[in-house]
């Protein structure tokens, strides 16, 4: 169930769906943020598998389990090689 945005909603955190976004870019950005916080690939994947997290679960449904798992593990490997610190092949 998606809650409509209400401008008068006093300080309640509300997620809304924005049309026209790039699901692949969203996936990469979300995975990067959680890798920065030290999350494991398994823990990150739990966000995509759970319907409680609408945005990540929508990406999971659109792109499929194999694709999402592959990207999360690929990005975690790139992280281990040092893509944020300037090391490895992706510097």
mmCIF file of C-alpha atoms in Angstrom:
data_model
loop_
_atom_site.group_PDB
_atom_site.id
_atom_site.type_symbol
_atom_site.label_atom_id
_atom_site.label_comp_id
_atom_site.label_asym_id
_atom_site.label_seq_id
_atom_site.Cartn_x
_atom_site.Cartn_y
_atom_site.Cartn_z
ATOM 1 C CA UNK A 1 0.000 0.000 0.000
ATOM 2 C CA UNK A 2 1.442 3.366 -1.014
ATOM 3 C CA UNK A 3 0.489 6.397 1.062
ATOM 4 C CA UNK A 4 -0.165 9.590 -0.872
ATOM 5 C CA UNK A 5 1.994 12.618 -0.053
ATOM 6 C CA UNK A 6 0.197 15.083 2.205
ATOM 7 C CA UNK A 7 1.783 18.543 2.639
ATOM 8 C CA UNK A 8 0.048 19.013 6.015
ATOM 9 C CA UNK A 9 1.336 15.728 7.427
ATOM 10 C CA UNK A 10 3.141 17.001 10.565
ATOM 11 C CA UNK A 11 6.665 15.603 10.701
ATOM 12 C CA UNK A 12 5.686 12.074 9.770
ATOM 13 C CA UNK A 13 8.253 10.287 7.637
ATOM 14 C CA UNK A 14 6.428 9.201 4.503
ATOM 15 C CA UNK A 15 7.845 7.417 1.489
ATOM 16 C CA UNK A 16 6.393 8.302 -1.893
ATOM 17 C CA UNK A 17 6.871 6.809 -5.335
ATOM 18 C CA UNK A 18 8.407 9.124 -7.924
ATOM 19 C CA UNK A 19 7.737 8.196 -11.525
ATOM 20 C CA UNK A 20 10.472 8.000 -14.118
ATOM 21 C CA UNK A 21 13.379 6.971 -11.908
ATOM 22 C CA UNK A 22 16.142 4.631 -13.034
ATOM 23 C CA UNK A 23 15.883 1.410 -10.986
ATOM 24 C CA UNK A 24 19.471 0.419 -11.771
ATOM 25 C CA UNK A 25 20.799 3.752 -10.510
ATOM 26 C CA UNK A 26 18.609 3.469 -7.420
ATOM 27 C CA UNK A 27 19.920 -0.048 -6.748
ATOM 28 C CA UNK A 28 23.534 1.082 -7.059
ATOM 29 C CA UNK A 29 23.026 4.116 -4.830
ATOM 30 C CA UNK A 30 21.249 2.112 -2.125
ATOM 31 C CA UNK A 31 23.857 -0.656 -2.168
ATOM 32 C CA UNK A 32 26.709 1.884 -1.983
ATOM 33 C CA UNK A 33 25.128 3.591 1.036
ATOM 34 C CA UNK A 34 24.754 0.346 2.956
ATOM 35 C CA UNK A 35 28.244 -0.854 2.018
ATOM 36 C CA UNK A 36 29.560 2.431 3.430
ATOM 37 C CA UNK A 37 27.756 1.614 6.688
ATOM 38 C CA UNK A 38 29.466 -1.778 6.835
ATOM 39 C CA UNK A 39 26.512 -3.979 5.916
ATOM 40 C CA UNK A 40 27.182 -7.425 4.435
ATOM 41 C CA UNK A 41 25.758 -8.434 1.042
ATOM 42 C CA UNK A 42 23.326 -10.802 2.802
ATOM 43 C CA UNK A 43 22.010 -8.020 5.001
ATOM 44 C CA UNK A 44 21.654 -5.639 2.040
ATOM 45 C CA UNK A 45 19.802 -8.308 0.062
ATOM 46 C CA UNK A 46 17.306 -8.633 2.917
ATOM 47 C CA UNK A 47 16.174 -5.065 2.124
ATOM 48 C CA UNK A 48 15.423 -6.048 -1.466
ATOM 49 C CA UNK A 49 13.715 -9.349 -0.628
ATOM 50 C CA UNK A 50 11.368 -7.978 2.025
ATOM 51 C CA UNK A 51 8.061 -6.458 0.901
ATOM 52 C CA UNK A 52 8.240 -4.245 4.012
ATOM 53 C CA UNK A 53 10.739 -2.054 2.118
ATOM 54 C CA UNK A 54 8.687 -0.872 -0.862
ATOM 55 C CA UNK A 55 11.386 0.873 -2.913
ATOM 56 C CA UNK A 56 13.991 -1.877 -2.738
ATOM 57 C CA UNK A 57 11.407 -4.640 -3.090
ATOM 58 C CA UNK A 58 10.016 -2.985 -6.215
ATOM 59 C CA UNK A 59 13.500 -3.065 -7.764
ATOM 60 C CA UNK A 60 13.775 -6.725 -6.723
ATOM 61 C CA UNK A 61 10.467 -7.548 -8.444
ATOM 62 C CA UNK A 62 11.307 -5.540 -11.584
ATOM 63 C CA UNK A 63 14.861 -6.794 -12.098
ATOM 64 C CA UNK A 64 14.572 -10.259 -10.579
ATOM 65 C CA UNK A 65 16.418 -12.134 -7.869
ATOM 66 C CA UNK A 66 19.369 -13.210 -10.021
ATOM 67 C CA UNK A 67 20.083 -9.673 -11.250
ATOM 68 C CA UNK A 68 19.801 -8.005 -7.836
ATOM 69 C CA UNK A 69 21.921 -10.652 -6.098
ATOM 70 C CA UNK A 70 24.533 -10.420 -8.835
ATOM 71 C CA UNK A 71 24.797 -6.622 -8.610
ATOM 72 C CA UNK A 72 24.958 -6.612 -4.810
ATOM 73 C CA UNK A 73 27.728 -9.223 -4.782
ATOM 74 C CA UNK A 74 29.583 -7.507 -7.652
ATOM 75 C CA UNK A 75 29.461 -4.149 -5.889
ATOM 76 C CA UNK A 76 30.549 -5.710 -2.581
ATOM 77 C CA UNK A 77 33.540 -7.245 -4.357
ATOM 78 C CA UNK A 78 34.405 -3.888 -5.931
ATOM 79 C CA UNK A 79 34.115 -2.339 -2.459
ATOM 80 C CA UNK A 80 36.546 -4.933 -1.062
ATOM 81 C CA UNK A 81 38.994 -4.102 -3.860
ATOM 82 C CA UNK A 82 38.846 -0.458 -2.835
ATOM 83 C CA UNK A 83 36.715 1.398 -5.370
ATOM 84 C CA UNK A 84 35.979 4.141 -2.862
ATOM 85 C CA UNK A 85 39.530 4.487 -1.608
ATOM 86 C CA UNK A 86 41.225 4.573 -4.998
ATOM 87 C CA UNK A 87 42.584 1.038 -5.028
ATOM 88 C CA UNK A 88 42.056 -1.837 -7.407
ATOM 89 C CA UNK A 89 40.868 -1.848 -10.983
ATOM 90 C CA UNK A 90 38.006 0.614 -10.551
ATOM 91 C CA UNK A 91 39.977 3.549 -9.171
#
